[in-house]
Short mmCIF file of C-alpha atoms in Angstrom, two decimals:
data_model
loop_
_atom_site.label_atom_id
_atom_site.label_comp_id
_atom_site.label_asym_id
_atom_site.label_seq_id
_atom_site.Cartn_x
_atom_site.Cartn_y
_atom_site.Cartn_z
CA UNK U 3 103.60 51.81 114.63
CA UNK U 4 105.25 53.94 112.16
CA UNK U 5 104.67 53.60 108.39
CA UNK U 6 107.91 53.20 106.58
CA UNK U 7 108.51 56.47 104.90
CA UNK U 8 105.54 58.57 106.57
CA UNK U 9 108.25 61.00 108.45
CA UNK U 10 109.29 62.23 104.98
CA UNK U 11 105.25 62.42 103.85
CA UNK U 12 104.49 64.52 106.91
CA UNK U 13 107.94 66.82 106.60
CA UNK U 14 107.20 66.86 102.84
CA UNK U 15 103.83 67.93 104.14
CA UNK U 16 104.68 70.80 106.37
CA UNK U 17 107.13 71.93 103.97
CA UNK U 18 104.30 72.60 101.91
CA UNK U 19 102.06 74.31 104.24
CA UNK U 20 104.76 76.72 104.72
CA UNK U 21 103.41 79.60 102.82
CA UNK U 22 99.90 79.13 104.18
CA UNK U 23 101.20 78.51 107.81
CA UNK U 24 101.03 82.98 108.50
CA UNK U 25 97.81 82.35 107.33
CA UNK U 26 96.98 79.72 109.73
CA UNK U 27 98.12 81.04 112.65
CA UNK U 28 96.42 84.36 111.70
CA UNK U 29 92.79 82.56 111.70
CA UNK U 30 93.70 80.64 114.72
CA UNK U 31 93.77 84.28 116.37
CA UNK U 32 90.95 85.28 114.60
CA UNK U 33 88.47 82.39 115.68
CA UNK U 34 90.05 83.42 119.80
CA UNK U 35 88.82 86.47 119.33
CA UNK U 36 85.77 85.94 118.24
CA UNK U 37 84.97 85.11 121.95
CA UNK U 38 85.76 88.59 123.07
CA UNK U 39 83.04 90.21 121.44
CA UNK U 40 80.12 87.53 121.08
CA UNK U 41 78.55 88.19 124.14
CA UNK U 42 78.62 92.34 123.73
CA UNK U 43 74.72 91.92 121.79
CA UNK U 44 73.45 89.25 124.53
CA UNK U 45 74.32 91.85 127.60
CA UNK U 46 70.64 92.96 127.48
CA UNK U 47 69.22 89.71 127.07
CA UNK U 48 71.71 87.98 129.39
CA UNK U 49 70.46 90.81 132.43
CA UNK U 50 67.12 89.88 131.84
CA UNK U 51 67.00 86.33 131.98
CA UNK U 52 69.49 86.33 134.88
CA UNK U 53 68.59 89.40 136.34
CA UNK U 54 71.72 92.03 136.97
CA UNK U 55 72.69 95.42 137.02
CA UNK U 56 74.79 97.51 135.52
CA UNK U 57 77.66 97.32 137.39
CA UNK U 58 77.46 93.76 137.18
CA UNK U 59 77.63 93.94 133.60
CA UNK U 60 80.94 95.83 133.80
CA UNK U 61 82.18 93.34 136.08
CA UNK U 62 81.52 90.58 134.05
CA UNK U 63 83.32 92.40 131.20
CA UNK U 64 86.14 93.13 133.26
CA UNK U 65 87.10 89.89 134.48
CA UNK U 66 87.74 88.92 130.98
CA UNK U 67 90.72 91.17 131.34
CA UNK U 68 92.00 89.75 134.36
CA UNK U 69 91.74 86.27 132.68
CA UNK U 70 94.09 87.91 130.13
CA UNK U 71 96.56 89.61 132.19
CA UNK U 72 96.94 86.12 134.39
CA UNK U 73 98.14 84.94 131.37
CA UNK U 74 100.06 87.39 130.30
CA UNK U 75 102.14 88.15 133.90
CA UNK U 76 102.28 84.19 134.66
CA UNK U 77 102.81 82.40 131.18
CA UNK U 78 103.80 85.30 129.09
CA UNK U 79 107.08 83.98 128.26
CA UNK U 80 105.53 80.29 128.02
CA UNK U 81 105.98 80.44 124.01
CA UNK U 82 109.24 81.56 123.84
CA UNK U 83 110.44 79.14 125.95
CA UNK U 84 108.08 75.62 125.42
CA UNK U 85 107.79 76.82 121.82
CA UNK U 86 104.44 78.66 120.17
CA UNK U 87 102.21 75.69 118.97
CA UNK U 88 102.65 73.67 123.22
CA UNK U 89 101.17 77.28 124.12
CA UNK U 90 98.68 77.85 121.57
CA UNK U 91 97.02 74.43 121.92
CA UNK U 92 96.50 74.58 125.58
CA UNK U 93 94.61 78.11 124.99
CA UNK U 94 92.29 76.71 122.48
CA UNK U 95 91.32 74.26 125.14
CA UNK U 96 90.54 76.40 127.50
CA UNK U 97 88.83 78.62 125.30
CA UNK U 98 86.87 75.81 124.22
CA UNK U 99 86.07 74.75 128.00
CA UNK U 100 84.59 78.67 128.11
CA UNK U 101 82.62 78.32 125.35
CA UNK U 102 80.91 75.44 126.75
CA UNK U 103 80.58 77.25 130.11
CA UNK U 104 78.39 79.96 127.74
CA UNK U 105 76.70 77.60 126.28
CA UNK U 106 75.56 75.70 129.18
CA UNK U 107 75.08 79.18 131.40
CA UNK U 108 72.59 78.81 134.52
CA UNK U 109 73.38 81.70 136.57
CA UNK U 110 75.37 84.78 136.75
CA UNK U 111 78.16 82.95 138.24
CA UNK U 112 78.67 80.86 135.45
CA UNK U 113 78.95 84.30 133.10
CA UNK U 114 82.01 85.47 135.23
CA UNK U 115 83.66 81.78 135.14
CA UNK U 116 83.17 81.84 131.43
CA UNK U 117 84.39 84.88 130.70
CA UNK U 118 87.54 84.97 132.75
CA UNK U 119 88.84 81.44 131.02
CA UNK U 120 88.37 83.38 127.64
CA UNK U 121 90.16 85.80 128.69
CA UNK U 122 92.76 83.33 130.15
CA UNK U 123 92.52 82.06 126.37
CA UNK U 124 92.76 84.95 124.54
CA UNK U 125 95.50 86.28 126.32
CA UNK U 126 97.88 83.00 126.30
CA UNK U 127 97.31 82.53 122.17
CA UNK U 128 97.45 85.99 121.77
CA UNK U 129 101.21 86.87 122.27
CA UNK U 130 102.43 83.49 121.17
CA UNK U 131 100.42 83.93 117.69
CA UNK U 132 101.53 87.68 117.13
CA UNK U 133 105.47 86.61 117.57
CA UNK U 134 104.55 83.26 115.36
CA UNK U 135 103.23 85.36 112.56
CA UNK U 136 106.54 87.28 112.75
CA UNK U 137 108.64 84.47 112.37
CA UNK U 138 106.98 82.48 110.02
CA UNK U 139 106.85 85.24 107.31
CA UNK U 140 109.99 85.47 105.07
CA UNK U 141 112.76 88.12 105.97
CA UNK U 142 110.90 90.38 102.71
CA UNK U 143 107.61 90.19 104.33
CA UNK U 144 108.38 90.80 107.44
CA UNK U 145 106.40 94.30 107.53
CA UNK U 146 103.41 92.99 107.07
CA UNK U 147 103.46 90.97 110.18
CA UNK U 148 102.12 93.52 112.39
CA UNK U 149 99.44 94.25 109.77
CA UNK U 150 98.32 91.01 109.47
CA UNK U 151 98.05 89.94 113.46
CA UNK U 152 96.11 93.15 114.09
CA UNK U 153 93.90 93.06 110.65
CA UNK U 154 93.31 89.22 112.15
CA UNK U 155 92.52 90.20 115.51
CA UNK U 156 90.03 93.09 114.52
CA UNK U 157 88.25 90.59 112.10
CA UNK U 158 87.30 88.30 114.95
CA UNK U 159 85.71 91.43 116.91
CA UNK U 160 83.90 92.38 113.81
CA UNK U 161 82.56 89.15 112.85
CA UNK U 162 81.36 88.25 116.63
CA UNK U 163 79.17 90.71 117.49
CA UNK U 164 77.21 90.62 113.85
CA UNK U 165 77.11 86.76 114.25
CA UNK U 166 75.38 86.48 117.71
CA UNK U 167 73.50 89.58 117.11
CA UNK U 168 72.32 88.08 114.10
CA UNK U 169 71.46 85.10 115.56
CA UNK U 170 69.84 86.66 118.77
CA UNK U 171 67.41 88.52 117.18
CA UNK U 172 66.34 85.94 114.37
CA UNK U 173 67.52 82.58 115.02
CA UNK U 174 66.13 80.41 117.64
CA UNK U 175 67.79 80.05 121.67
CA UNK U 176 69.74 83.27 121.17
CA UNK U 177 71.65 82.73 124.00
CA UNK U 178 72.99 78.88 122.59
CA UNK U 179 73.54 79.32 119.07
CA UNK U 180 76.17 81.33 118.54
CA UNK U 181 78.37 79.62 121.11
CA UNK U 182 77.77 75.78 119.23
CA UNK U 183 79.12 77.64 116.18
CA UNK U 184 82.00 79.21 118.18
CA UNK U 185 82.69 75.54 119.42
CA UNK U 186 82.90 73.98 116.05
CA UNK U 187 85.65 76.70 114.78
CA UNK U 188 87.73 76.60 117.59
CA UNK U 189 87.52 72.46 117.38
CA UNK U 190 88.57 73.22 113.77
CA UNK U 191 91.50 75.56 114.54
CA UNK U 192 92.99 72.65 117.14
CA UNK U 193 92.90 70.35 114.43
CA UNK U 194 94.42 73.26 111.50
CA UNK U 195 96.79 74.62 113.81
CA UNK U 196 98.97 71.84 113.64
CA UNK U 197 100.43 71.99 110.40
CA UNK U 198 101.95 75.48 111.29
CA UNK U 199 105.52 74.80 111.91
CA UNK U 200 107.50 75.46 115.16
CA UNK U 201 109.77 78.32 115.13
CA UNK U 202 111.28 78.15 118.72
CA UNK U 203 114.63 77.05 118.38
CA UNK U 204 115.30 74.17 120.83
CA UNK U 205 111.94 74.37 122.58
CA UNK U 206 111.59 73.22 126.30
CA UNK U 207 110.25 70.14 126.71
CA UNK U 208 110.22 69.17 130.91
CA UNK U 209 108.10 71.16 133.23
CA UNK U 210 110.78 71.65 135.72
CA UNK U 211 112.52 73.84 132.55
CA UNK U 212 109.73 76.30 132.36
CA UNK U 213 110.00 79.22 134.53
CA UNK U 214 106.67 80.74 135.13
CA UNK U 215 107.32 83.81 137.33
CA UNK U 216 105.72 86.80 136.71
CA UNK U 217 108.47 88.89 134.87
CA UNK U 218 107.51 91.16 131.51
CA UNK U 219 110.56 91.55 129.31
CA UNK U 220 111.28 94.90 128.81
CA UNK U 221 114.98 95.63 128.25
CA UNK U 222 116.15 99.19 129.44
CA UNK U 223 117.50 100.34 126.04
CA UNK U 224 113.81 100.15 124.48
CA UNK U 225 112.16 101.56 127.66
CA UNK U 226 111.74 105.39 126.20
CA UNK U 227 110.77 103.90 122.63
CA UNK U 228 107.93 101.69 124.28
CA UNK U 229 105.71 104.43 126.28
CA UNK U 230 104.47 105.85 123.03
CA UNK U 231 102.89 102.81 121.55
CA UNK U 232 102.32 101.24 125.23
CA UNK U 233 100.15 104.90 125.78
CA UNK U 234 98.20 104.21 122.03
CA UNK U 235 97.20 100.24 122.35
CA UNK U 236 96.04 101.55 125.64
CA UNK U 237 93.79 104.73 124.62
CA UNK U 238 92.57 102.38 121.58
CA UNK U 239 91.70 99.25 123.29
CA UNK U 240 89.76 101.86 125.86
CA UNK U 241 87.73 102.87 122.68
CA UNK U 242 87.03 99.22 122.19
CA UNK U 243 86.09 98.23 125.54
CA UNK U 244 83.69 100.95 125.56
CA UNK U 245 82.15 99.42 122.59
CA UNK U 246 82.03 96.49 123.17
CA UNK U 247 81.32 96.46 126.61
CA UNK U 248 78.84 99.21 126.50
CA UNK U 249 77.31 99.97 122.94
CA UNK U 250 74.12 98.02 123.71
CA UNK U 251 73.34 100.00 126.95
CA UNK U 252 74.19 103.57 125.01
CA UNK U 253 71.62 102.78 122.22
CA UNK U 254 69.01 101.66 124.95
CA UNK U 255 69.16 104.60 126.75
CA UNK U 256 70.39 107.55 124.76
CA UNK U 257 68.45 106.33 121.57
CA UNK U 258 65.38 103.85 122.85
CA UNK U 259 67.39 101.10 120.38
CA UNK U 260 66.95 97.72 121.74
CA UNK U 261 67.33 95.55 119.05
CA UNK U 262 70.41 93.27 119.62
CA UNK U 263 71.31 93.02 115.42
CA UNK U 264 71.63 97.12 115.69
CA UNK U 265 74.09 96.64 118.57
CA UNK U 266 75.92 93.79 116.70
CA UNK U 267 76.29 95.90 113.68
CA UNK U 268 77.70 99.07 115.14
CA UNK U 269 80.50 97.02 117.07
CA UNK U 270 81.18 95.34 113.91
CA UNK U 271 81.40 98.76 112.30
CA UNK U 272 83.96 99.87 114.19
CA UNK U 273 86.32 96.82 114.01
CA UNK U 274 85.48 95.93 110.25
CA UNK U 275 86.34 99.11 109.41
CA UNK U 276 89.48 98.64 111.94
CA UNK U 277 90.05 95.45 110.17
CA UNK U 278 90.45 97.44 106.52
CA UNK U 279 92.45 100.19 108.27
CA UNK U 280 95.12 97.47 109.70
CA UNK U 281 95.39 96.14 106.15
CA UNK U 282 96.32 99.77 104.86
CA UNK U 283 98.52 100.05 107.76
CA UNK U 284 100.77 97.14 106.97
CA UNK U 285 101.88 99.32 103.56
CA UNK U 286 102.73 102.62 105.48
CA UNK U 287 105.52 103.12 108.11
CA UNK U 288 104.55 102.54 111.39
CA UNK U 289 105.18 105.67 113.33
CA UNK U 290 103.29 108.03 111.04
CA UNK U 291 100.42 105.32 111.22
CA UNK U 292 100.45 105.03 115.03
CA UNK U 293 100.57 108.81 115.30
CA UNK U 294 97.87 109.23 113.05
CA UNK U 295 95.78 106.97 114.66
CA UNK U 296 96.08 109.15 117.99
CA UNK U 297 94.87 112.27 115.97
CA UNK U 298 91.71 110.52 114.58
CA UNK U 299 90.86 108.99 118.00
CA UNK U 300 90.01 112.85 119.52
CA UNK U 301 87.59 113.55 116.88
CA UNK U 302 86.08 109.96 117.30
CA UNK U 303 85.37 110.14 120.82
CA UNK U 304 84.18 113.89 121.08
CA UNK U 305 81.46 112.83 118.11
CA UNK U 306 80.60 109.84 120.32
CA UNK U 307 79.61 112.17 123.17
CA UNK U 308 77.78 114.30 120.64
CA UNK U 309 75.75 111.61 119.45
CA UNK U 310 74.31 110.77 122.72
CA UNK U 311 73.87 114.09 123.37
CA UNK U 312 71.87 114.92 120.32
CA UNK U 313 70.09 111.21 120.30
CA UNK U 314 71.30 110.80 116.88
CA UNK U 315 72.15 107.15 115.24
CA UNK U 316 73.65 108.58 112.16
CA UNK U 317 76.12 110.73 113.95
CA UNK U 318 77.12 107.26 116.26
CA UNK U 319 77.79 105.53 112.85
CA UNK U 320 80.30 108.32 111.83
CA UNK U 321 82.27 108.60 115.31
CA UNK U 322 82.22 104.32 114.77
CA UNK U 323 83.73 104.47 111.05
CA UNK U 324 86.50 107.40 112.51
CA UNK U 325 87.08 105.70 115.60
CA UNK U 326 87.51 101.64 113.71
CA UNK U 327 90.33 103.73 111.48
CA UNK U 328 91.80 105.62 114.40
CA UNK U 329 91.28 101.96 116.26
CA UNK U 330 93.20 100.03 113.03
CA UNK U 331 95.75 102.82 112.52
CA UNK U 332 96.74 102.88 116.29
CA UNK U 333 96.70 99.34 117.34
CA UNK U 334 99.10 97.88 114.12
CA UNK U 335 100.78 101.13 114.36
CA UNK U 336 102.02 100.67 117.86
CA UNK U 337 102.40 96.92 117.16
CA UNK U 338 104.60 97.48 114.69
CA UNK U 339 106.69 100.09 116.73
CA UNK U 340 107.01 97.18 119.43
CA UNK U 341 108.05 94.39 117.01
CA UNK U 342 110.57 96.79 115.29
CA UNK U 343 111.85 97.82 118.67
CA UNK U 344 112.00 94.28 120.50
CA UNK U 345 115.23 91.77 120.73
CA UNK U 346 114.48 88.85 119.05
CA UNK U 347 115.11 86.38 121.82
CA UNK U 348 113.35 88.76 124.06
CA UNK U 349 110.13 89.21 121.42
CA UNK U 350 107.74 87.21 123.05
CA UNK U 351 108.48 89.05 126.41
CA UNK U 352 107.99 92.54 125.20
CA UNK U 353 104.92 91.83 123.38
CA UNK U 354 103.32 90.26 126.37
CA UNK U 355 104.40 93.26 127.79
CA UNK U 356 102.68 95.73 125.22
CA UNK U 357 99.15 93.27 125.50
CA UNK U 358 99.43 94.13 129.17
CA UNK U 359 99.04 97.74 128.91
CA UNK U 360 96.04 96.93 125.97
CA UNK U 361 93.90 94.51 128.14
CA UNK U 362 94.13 97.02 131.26
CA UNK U 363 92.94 100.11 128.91
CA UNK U 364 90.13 97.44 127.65
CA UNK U 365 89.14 96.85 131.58
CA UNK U 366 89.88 99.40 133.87
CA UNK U 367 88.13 102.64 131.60
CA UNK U 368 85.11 100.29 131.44
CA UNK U 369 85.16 99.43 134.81
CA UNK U 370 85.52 103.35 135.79
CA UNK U 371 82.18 104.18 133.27
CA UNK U 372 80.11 101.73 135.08
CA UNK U 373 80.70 102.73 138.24
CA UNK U 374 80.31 106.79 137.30
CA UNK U 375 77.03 105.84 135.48
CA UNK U 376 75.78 104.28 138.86
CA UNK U 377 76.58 107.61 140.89
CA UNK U 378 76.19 110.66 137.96
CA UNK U 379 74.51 109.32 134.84
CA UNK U 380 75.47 107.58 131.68
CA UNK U 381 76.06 111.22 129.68
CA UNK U 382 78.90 112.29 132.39
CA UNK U 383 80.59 108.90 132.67
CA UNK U 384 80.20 109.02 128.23
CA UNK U 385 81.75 112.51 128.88
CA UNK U 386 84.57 111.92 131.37
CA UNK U 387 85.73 108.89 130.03
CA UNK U 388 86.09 111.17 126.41
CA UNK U 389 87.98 113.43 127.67
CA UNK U 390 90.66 111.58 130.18
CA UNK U 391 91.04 108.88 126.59
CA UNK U 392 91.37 112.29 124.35
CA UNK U 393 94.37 113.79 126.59
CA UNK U 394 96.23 110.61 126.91
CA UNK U 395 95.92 109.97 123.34
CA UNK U 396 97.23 113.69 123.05
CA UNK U 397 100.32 113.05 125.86
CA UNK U 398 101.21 110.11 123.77
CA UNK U 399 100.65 111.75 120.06
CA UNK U 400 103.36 114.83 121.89
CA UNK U 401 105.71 111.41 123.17
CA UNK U 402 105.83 109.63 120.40
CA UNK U 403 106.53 112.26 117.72
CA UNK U 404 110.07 112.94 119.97
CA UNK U 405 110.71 109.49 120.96
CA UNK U 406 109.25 106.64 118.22
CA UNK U 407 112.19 105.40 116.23
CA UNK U 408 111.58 107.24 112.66
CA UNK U 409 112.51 104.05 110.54
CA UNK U 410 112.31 100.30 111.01
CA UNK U 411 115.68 98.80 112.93
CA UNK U 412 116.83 95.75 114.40
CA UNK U 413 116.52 94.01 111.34
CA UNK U 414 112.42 93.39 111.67
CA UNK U 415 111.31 95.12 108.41
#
């Protein structure tokens, strides 16, 4: 039964979460991402109590990635066409279903199931929430959308891996806690997420409507724009997926550090610090920022290579704090580029696009480490994996200074 007058309450209502609805949708991406980096300090822990290797361990990180790009190539375009909030709410489901996978983890088995659904999660909220952000901001603010889905983003990393590391080494059943706390956020964010208004004009409502083929937007008049910042979210998110994925094993061997708060607080170095250099990066233009970002990133990964070498924890804390800003720099950089660039009806389709090329350099360069630590060493897979980041980064520094469009266009900032 309807209440006489409650349609004008609630639209009275949601008129005046308006301003705070950005806001909303920025910690609803937040709290998914927290998922992505909680497990990085239990890796040690979880391959003792369930008793893996190595490779294993990339594995399991991987598959998070192909939970993301299944989302991305198959229901990519979902938002745009059933409208942001009917494809947000299904991913906080599912991430919620992962969680509870975690939390109630037996095996191995149930590691890979968990992780792939968060992925699956991640990847579904993540393009509908950047294009939300964009469209819920007024035409003046505009700008700062990029800045504040990738400042958002980064502050779920950060916070993660301090939380469960925190937790692990100092809390009781380190491998439960963090992921009830997880579960009560993201229960939170279904509730909050509501009162963000739709901004799909004339949303789908039928299944039979929805076309779910796997199909990135990418028209052909953007295609030259789009390799430079498709090139830097790819080098950067290989910087992250090292860290997170990896971090934990680099301190146990190269430094005898085992202590899963240590490994929590360098990976939430690097993305705290990427966090603060996203905010920065929403008041500077986006190509010098993206271009900047490549030229930090060399520095950041040859002093990561040195710091193993040498066995010295200081000198890993300085290539974190230069590789979070080249990290912050690069990633709302190259967002930016790709929102300025992008047709509006065509948004959601080209940023899908752009997280594609970002979850496969989060997976793949991982994936390639483990398996040349198995057959050479961790120091040459460190090494290799420095080096092949460092010239892409370089290739797409040389691109994007001929090719990234100078101003903002298209009527985004």
């Amino acid at each position: 039964m309807v209440v006489p007058g409650s349609e004008s309450r609630m639209a009275g209502m949601k008129l005046g979460t308006a301003g705070a609805a950005p806001w909303i949708v920025a910690l609803e991406l937040s709290v998914m991402f927290l998922a992505a980096t909680l497990p990085t300090p239990l890796y040690p822990l979880y391959r003792q109590t369930f008793g893996f290797g190595g490779i294993t361990l990339t594995l399991i990180y991987a598959v998070y990635v192909l939970g993301n790009l299944t989302a991305l190539l198959f229901f990519g375009r979902l938002s745009d066409q059933a409208g942001r909030l009917r494809a947000t709410r299904p991913a906080i489901i599912v991430a919620i279903i992962s969680t509870l996978t975690f939390l109630f983890a037996q095996a191995t088995g149930w590691l890979f199931v968990a992780r792939g659904l968060s992925g699956f999660a991640t990847g579904l909220a993540s393009g509908a929430a950047t294009a939300w952000i964009m469209e819920l901001l007024p035409e003046d603010r505009k700008r700062q959308a990029s800045a504040m889905a990738s400042s958002a983003n980064f502050a779920g990393l950060a916070l993660a891996p301090l939380l469960s590391g925190a937790l692990a080494q100092l809390a009781p059943a380190p491998l439960r806690l963090a992921y009830l706390l997880l579960l009560v956020l993201l229960v939170g964010i279904a509730v909050g997420i509501g009162w963000a208004p739709e901004t799909v004009k004339d949303p789908r409502h039928h299944l039979s409507e929805l076309s779910f083929q796997p199909r990135l937007g990418l028209p052909q008049e953007i295609r030259t724009e789009f390799v430079a910042p498709a090139i830097t979210g790819f080098v950067t998110f290989a910087l992250l997926g090292f860290y997170a994925a990896l971090i934990p094993n680099l301190l146990a061997r190269s430094m005898g550090e085992t202590s899963p708060l240590l490994a929590g607080a360098v990976v939430c170095e690097l993305f705290a610090i990427g966090t603060l250099a996203a905010i920065l990066a929403g008041r500077l233009r986006p190509r010098p920022t993206m271009l900047s970002g490549l030229a930090l990133l060399v520095p950041g990964l040859g002093l990561l290579v040195l710091a193993q070498v040498l066995s010295a924890l200081w000198l890993l804390f300085v290539a974190t704090a230069i590789g979070g800003i080249a990290a912050g720099f690069g990633y709302s950089g190259s967002l930016e580029v790709i929102n300025t660039i992008a047709p509006e009806e065509k948004r959601g389709e080209v940023v899908s696009s752009y997280l594609v090329t970002l979850y496969l350099g989060n997976s793949l360069p991982v994936i390639g480490v483990g398996l040349l630590t198995a057959a050479a060493g961790s120091l040459v897979a460190h090494a290799v994996f420095a080096i092949i980041i460092a010239l892409m980064a370089c290739a797409a520094l040389i691109f994007g200074a001929r090719h990234a469009p100078q101003h903002s266009s298209r009527g985004i900032c």
